[in-house]
PDB file of C-alpha atoms in Angstrom:
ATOM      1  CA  UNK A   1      61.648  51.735  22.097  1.00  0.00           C
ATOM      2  CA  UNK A   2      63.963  54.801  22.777  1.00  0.00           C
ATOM      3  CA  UNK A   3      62.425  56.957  25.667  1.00  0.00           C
ATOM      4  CA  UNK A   4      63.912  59.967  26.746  1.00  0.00           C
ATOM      5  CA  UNK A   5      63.416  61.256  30.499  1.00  0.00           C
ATOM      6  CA  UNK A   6      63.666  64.623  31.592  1.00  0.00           C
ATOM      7  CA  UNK A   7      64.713  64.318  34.846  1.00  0.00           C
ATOM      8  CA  UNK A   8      67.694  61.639  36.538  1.00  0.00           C
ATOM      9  CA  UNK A   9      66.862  61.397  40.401  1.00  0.00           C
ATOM     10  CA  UNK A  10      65.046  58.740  41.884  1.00  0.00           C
ATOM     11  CA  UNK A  11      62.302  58.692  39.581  1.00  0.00           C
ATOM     12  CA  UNK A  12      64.033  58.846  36.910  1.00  0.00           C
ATOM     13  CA  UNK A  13      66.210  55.722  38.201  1.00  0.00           C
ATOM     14  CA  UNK A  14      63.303  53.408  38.754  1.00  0.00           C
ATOM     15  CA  UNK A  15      61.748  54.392  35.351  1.00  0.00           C
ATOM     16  CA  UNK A  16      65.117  53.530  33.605  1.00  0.00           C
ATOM     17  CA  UNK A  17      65.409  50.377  36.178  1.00  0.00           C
ATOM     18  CA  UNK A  18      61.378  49.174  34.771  1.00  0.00           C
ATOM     19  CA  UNK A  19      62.557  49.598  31.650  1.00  0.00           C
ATOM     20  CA  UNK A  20      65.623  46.973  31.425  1.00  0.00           C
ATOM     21  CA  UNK A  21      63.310  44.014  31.452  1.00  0.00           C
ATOM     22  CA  UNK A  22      61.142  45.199  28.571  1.00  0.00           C
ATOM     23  CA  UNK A  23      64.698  45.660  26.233  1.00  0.00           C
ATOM     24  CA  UNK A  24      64.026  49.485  26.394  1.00  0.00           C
ATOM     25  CA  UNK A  25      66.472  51.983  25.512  1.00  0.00           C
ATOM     26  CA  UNK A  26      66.292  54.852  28.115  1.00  0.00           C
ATOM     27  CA  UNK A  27      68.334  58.514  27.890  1.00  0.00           C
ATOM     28  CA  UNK A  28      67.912  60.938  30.852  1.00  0.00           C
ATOM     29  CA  UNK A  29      68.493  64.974  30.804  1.00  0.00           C
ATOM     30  CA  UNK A  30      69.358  66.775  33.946  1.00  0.00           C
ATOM     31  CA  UNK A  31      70.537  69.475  35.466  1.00  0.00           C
ATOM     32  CA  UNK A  32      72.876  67.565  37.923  1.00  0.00           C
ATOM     33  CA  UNK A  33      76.291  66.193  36.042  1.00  0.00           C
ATOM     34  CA  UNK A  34      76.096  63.373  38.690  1.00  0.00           C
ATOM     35  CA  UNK A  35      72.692  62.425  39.324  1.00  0.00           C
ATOM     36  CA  UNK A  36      71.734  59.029  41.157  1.00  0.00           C
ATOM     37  CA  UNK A  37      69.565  57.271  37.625  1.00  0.00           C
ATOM     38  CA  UNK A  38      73.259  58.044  35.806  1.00  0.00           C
ATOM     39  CA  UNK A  39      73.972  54.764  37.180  1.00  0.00           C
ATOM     40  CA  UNK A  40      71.502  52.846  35.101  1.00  0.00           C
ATOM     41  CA  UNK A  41      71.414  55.069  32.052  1.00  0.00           C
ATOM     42  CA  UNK A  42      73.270  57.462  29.774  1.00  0.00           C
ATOM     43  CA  UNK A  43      72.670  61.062  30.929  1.00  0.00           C
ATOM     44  CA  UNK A  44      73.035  64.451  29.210  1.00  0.00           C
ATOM     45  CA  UNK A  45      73.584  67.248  31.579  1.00  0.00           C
ATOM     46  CA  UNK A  46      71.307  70.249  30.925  1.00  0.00           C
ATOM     47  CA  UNK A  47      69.052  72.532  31.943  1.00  0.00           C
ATOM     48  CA  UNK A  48      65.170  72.204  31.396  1.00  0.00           C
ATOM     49  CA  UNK A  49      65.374  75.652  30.157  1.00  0.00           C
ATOM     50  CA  UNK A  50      67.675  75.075  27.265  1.00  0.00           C
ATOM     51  CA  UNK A  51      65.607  74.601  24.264  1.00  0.00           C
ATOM     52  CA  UNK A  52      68.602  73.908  22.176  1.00  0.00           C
ATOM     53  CA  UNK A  53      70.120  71.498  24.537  1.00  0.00           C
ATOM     54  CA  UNK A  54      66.718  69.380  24.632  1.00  0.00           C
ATOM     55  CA  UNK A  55      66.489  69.409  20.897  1.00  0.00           C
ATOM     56  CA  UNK A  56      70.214  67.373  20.641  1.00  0.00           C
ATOM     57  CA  UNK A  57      68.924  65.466  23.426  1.00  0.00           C
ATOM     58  CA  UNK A  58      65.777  64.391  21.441  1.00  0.00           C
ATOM     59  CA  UNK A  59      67.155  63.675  18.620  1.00  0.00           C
ATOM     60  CA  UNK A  60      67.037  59.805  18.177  1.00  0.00           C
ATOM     61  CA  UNK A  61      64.351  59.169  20.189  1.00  0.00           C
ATOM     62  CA  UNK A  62      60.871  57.762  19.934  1.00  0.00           C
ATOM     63  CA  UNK A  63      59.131  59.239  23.359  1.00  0.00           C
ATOM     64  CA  UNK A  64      59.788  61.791  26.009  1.00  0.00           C
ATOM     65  CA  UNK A  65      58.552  61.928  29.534  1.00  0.00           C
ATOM     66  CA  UNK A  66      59.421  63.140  32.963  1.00  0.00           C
ATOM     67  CA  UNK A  67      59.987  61.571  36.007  1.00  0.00           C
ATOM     68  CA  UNK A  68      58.695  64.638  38.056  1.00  0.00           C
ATOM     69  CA  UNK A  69      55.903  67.733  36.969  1.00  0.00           C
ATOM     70  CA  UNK A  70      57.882  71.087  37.491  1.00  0.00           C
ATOM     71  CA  UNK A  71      59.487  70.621  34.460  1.00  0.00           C
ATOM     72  CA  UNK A  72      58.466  73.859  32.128  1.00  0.00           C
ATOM     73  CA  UNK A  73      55.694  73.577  29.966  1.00  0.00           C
ATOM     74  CA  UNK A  74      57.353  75.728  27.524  1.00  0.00           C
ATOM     75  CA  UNK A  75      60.554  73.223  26.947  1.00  0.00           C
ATOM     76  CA  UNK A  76      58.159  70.489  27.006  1.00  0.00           C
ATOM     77  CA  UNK A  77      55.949  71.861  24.013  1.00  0.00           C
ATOM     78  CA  UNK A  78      59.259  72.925  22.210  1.00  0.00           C
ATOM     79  CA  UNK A  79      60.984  68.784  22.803  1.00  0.00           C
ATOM     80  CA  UNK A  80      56.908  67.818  20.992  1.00  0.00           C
ATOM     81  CA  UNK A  81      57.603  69.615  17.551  1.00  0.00           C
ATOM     82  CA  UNK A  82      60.246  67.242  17.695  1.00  0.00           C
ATOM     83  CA  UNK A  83      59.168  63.740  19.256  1.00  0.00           C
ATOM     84  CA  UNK A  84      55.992  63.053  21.436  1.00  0.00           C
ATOM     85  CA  UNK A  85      56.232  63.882  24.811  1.00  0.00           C
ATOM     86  CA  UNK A  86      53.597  61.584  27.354  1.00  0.00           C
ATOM     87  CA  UNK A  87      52.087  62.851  29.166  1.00  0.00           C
ATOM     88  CA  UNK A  88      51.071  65.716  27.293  1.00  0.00           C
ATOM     89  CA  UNK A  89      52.145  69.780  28.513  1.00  0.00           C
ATOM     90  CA  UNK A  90      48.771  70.060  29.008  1.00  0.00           C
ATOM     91  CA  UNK A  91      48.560  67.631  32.088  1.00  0.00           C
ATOM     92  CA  UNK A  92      51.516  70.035  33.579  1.00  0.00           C
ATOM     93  CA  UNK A  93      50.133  72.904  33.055  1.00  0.00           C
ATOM     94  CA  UNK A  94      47.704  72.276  35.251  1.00  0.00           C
ATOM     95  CA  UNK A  95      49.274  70.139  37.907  1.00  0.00           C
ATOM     96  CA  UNK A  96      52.062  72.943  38.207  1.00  0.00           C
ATOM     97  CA  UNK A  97      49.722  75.861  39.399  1.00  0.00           C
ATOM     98  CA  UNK A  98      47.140  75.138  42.167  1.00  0.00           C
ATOM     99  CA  UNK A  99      44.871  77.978  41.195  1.00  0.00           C
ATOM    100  CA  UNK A 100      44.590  76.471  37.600  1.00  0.00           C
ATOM    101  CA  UNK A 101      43.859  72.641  39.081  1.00  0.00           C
ATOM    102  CA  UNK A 102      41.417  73.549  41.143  1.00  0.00           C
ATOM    103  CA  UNK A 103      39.360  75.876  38.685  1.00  0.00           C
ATOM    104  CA  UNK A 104      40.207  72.554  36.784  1.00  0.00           C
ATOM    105  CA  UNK A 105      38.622  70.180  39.177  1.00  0.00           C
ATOM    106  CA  UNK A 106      36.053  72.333  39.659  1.00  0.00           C
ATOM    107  CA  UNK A 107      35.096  72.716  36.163  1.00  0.00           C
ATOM    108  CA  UNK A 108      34.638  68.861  36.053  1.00  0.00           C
ATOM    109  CA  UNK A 109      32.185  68.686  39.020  1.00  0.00           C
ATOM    110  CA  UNK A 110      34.650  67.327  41.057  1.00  0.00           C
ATOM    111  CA  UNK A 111      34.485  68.711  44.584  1.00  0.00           C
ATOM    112  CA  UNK A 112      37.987  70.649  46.255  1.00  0.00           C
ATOM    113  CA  UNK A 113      38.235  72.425  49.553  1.00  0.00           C
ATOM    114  CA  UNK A 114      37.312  76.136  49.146  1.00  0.00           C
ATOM    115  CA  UNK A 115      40.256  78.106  47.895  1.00  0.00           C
ATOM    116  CA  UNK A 116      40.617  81.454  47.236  1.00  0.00           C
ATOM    117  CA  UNK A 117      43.843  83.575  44.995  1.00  0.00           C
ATOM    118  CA  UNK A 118      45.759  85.192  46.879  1.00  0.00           C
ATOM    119  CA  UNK A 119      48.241  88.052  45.907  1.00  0.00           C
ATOM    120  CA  UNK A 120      47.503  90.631  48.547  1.00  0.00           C
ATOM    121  CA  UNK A 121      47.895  90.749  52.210  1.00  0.00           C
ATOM    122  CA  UNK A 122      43.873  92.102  51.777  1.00  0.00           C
ATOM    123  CA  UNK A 123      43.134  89.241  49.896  1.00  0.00           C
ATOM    124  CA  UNK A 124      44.335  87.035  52.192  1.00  0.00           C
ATOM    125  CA  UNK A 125      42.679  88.825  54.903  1.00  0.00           C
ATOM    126  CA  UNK A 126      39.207  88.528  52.577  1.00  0.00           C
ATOM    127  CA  UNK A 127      39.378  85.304  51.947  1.00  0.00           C
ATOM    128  CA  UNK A 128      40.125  84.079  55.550  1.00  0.00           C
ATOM    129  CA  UNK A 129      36.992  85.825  56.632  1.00  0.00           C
ATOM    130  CA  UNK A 130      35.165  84.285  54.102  1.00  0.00           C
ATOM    131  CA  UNK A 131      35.949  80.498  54.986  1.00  0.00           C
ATOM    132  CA  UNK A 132      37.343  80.727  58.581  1.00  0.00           C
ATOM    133  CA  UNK A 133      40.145  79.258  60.170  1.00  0.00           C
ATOM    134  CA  UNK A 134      42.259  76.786  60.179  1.00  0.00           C
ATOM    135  CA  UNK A 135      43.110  77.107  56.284  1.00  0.00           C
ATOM    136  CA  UNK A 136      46.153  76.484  54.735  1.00  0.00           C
ATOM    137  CA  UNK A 137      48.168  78.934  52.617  1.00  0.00           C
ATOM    138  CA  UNK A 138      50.010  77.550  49.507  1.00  0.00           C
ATOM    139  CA  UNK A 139      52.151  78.785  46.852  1.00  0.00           C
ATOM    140  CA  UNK A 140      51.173  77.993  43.397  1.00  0.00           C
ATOM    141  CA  UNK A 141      53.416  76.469  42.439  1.00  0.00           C
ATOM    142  CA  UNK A 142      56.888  74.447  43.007  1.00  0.00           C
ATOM    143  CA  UNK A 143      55.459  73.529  46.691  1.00  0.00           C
ATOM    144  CA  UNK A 144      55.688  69.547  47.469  1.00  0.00           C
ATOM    145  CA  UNK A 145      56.330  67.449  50.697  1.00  0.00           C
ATOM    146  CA  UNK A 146      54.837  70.239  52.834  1.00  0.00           C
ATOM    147  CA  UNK A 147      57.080  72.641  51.533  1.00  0.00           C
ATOM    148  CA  UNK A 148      56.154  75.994  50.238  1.00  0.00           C
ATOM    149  CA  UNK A 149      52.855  75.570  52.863  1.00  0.00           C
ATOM    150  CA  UNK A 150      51.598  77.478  56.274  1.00  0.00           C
ATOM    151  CA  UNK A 151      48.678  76.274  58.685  1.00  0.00           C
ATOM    152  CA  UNK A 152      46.299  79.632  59.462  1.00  0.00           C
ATOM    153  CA  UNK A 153      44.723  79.075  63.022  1.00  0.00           C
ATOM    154  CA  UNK A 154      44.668  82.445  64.368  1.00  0.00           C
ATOM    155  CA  UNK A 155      44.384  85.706  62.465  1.00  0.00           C
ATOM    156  CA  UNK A 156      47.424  87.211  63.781  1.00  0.00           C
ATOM    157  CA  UNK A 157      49.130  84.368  61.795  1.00  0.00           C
ATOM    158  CA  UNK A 158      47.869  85.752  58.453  1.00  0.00           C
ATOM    159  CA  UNK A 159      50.584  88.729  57.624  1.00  0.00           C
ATOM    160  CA  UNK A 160      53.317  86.872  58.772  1.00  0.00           C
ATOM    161  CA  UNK A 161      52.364  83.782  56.909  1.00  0.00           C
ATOM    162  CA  UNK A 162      52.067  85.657  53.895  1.00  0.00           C
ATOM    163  CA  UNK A 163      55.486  88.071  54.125  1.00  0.00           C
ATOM    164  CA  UNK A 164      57.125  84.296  54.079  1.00  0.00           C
ATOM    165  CA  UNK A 165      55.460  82.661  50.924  1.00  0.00           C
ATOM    166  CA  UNK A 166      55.043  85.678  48.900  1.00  0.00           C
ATOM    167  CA  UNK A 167      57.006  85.427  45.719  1.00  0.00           C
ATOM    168  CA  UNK A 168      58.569  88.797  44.705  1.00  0.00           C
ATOM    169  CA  UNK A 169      59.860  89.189  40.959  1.00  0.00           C
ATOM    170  CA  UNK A 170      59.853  89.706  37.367  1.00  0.00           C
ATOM    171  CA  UNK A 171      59.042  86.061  36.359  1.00  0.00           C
ATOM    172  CA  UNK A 172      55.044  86.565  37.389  1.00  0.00           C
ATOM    173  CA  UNK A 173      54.647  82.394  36.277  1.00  0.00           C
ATOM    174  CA  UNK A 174      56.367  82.101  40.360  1.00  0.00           C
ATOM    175  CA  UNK A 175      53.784  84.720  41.730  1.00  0.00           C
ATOM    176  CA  UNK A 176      51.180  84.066  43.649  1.00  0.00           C
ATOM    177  CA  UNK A 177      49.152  82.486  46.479  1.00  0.00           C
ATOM    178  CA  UNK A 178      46.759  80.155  47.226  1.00  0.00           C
ATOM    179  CA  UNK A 179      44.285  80.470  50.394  1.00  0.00           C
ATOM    180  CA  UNK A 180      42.395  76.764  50.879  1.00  0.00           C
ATOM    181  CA  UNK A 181      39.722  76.083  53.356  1.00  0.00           C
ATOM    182  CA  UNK A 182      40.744  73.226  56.055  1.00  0.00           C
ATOM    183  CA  UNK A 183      39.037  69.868  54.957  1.00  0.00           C
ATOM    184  CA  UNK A 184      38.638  67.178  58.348  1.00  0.00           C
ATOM    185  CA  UNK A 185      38.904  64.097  56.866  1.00  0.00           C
ATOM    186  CA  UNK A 186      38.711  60.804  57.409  1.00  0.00           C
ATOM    187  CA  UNK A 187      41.565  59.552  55.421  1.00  0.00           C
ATOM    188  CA  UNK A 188      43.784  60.789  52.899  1.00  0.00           C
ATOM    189  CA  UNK A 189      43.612  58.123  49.767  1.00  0.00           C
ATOM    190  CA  UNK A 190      44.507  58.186  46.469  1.00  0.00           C
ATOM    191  CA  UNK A 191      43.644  56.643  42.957  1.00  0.00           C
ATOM    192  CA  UNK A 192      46.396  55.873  40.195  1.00  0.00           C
ATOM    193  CA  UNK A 193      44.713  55.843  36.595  1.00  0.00           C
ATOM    194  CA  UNK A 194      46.856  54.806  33.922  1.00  0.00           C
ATOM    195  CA  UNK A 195      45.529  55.933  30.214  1.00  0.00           C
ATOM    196  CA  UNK A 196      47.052  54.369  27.023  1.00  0.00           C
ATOM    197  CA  UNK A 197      47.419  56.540  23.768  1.00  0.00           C
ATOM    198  CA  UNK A 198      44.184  55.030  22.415  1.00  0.00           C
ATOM    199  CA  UNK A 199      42.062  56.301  25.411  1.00  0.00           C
ATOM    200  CA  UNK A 200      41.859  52.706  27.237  1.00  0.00           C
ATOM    201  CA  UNK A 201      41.948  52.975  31.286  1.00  0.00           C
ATOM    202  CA  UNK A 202      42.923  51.239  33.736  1.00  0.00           C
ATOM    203  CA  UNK A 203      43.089  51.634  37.766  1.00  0.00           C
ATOM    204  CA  UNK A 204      45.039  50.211  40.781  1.00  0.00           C
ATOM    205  CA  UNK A 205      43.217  49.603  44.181  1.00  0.00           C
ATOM    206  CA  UNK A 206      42.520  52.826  45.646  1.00  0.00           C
ATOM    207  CA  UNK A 207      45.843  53.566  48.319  1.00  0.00           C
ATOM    208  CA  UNK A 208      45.134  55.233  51.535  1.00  0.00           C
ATOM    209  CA  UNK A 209      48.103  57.552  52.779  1.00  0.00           C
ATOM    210  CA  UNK A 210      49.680  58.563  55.878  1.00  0.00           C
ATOM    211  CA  UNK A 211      51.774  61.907  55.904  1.00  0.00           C
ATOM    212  CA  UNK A 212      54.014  62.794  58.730  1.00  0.00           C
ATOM    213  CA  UNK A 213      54.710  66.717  58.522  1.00  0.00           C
ATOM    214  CA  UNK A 214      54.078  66.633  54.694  1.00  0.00           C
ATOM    215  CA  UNK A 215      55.871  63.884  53.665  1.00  0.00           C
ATOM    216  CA  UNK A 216      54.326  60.117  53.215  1.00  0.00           C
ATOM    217  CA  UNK A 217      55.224  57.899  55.895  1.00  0.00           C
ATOM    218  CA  UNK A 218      52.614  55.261  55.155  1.00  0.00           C
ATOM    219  CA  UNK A 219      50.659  53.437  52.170  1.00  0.00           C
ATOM    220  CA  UNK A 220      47.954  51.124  52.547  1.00  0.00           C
ATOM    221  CA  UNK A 221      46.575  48.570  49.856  1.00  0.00           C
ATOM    222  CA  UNK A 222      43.400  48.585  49.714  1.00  0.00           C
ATOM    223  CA  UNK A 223      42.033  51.606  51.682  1.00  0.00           C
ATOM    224  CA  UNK A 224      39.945  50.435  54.355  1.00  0.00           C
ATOM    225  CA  UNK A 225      37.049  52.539  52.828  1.00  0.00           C
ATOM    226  CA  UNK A 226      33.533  51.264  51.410  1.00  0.00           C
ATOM    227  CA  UNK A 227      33.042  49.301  47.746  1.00  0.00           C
ATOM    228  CA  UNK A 228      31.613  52.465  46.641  1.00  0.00           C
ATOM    229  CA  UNK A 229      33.930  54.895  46.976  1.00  0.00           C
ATOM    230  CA  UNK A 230      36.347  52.902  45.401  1.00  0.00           C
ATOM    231  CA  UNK A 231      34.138  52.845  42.119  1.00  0.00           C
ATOM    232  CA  UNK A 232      33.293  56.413  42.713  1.00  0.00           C
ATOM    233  CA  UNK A 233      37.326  57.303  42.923  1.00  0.00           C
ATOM    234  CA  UNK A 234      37.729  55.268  39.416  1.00  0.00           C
ATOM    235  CA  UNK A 235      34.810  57.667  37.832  1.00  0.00           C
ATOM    236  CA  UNK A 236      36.609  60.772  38.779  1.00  0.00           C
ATOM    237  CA  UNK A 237      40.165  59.462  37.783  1.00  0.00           C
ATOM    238  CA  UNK A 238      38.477  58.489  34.772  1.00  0.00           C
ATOM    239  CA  UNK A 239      36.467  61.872  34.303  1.00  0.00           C
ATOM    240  CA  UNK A 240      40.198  63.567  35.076  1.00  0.00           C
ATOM    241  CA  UNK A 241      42.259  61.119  33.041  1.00  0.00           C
ATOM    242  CA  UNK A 242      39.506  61.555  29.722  1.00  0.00           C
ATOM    243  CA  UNK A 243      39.361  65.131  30.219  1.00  0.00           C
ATOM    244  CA  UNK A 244      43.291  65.907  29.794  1.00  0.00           C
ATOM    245  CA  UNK A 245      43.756  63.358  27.340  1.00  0.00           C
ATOM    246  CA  UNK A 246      46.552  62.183  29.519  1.00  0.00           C
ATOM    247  CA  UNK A 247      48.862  59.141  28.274  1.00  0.00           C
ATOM    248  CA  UNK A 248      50.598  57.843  31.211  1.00  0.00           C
ATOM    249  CA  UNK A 249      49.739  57.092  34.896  1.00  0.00           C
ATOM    250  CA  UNK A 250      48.202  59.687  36.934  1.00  0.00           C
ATOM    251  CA  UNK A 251      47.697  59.809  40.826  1.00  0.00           C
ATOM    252  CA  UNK A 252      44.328  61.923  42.218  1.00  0.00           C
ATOM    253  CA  UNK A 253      45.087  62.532  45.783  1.00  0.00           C
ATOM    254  CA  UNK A 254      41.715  62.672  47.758  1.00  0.00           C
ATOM    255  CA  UNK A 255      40.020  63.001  50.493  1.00  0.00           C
ATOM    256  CA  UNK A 256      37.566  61.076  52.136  1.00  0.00           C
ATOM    257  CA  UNK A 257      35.039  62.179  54.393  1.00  0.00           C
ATOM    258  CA  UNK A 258      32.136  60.444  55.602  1.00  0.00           C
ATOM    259  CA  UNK A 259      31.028  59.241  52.033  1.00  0.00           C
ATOM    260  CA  UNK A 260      32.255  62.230  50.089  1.00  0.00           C
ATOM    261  CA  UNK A 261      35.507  62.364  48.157  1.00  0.00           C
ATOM    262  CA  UNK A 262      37.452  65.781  48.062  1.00  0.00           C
ATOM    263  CA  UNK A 263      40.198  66.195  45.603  1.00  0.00           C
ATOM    264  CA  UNK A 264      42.934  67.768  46.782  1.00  0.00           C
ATOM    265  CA  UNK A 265      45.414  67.696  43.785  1.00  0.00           C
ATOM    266  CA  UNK A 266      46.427  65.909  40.882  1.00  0.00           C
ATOM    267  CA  UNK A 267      50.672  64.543  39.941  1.00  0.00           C
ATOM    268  CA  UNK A 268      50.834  63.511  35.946  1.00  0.00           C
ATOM    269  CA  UNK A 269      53.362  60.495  35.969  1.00  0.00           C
ATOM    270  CA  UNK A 270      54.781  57.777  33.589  1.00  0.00           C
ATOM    271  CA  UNK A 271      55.044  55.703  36.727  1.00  0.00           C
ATOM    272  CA  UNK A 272      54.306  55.368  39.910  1.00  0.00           C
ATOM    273  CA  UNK A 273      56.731  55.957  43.252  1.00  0.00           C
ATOM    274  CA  UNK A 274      55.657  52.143  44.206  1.00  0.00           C
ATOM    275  CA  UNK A 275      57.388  51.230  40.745  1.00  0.00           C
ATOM    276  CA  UNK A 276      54.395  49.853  39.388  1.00  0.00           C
ATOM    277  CA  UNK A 277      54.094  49.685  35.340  1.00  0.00           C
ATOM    278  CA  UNK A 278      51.346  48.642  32.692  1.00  0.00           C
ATOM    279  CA  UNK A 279      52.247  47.632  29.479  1.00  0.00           C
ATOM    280  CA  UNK A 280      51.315  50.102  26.680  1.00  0.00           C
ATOM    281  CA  UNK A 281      51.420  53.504  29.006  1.00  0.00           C
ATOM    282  CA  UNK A 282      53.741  54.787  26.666  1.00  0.00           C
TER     283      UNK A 282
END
């Protein structure tokens, strides 16, 4: 098989370095003319924006993925006129904007902290008010590893916080804030669902995580958590997974608390960081 990957750091490297064994042809596309997966695989240098440039890049090729979300949805639905792109736009279109995966979650049943939009210093203010402090104010997008993220504990926090995350700008798709309610939890833990084209599921042992100032430090296999929540974190990757129509691996990062599970977001992969793979994802 000929897969194309949009997207030649570290990700991308493992992805090309899983698929060796299996006699798969891999082709990356990336901004960087000297990225680290270049190493393993052919790379065209390009940006995700280029329409044109991902069109010569597809040609040839039997799939397209990406080794990260933030790649635009609008290049990604213009490279599947062309060839089939797994997982779908769809799945990044909502991972990509927190306001849009939690209405998501929500929409399923599936329990999130309370969260509020926020474009307005007022609305900030409102919102605060209505859930209390701590909360934790968010950008809508592009934040990851703690970036793009403040901790609310006091109210004189609030206009500060917000002068420093508020997006400015003619490209609204970068606007916006995100107020969410502070969730104390027992442990952070997550569930990797992997969904073939024909629907069929499958799930690895729920993980329980350990960030240090927003980046994981720690994985454990299994979480030390209860039989049931395990089988109740494979229903709602399942319930996610079915509801997307997603064809790859995805990861629902939860929380736990007492014997509740809280999502707290959602990251649409082909793989998995732990370089993990199951036959037929693609």
């Amino acid at each position: 098989m000929k897969i194309g990957v949009l997207g030649a750091g570290q990700l991308g490297r493992m992805l090309a370095l899983a698929a060796l064994p299996r006699a798969h042809e891999i082709r990356l596309f990336d901004p960087d003319p000297d990225p680290c997966a270049a190493a393993i695989a052919p790379v065209q240098c390009g940006d995700f924006g280029d329409e044109r440039a991902l069109a010569r890049f597809a040609v040839g090729l039997d799939v397209v993925t990406c080794e990260f979300e933030n790649v635009s949805v609008a290049a990604l639905e213009a490279v599947q006129t062309l060839v089939p792109v797994f997982p779908k736009p769809f799945s990044f279109a909502v991972a990509q904007d927190r306001l849009v995966e939690k209405g998501f979650l929500n929409g399923l049943g599936i329990q999130t902290a309370p969260y509020a939009r926020v474009d307005t210093l007022a609305e900030l203010e409102s919102a605060a008010r209505s859930f209390g402090l701590p909360a934790i104010l968010k950008t809508r997008r592009m934040g990851y590893d703690g970036r793009g993220q403040k901790v609310l504990r006091q109210e004189t926090e609030l206009a500060g916080a917000f002068a420093a995350l508020a997006v400015s700008g003619a490209d609204a798709t970068d606007a916006g804030l995100i107020l969410e309610g502070f969730v104390n939890f027992d442990r952070e833990v997550s569930v990797l669902g992997v969904r073939s084209r024909t629907g069929e599921m499958r799930f690895y042992p729920l993980c329980e995580n350990e960030h240090h100032d927003g980046i994981l430090a720690v994985t454990r296999v299994p979480a030390r958590v209860p039989a049931t929540l395990e089988e109740a974190s494979k229903v709602l990757s399942a319930k996610v997974l079915g509801a997307l129509d997603h064809v790859g691996v995805l990861c629902v990062e939860l929380f736990q608390k007492g014997d509740k599970l809280i999502a707290n977001e959602i990251a649409p992969r082909v793989h998995n960081s732990e370089h993990w793979t199951i036959e037929g994802a693609t």
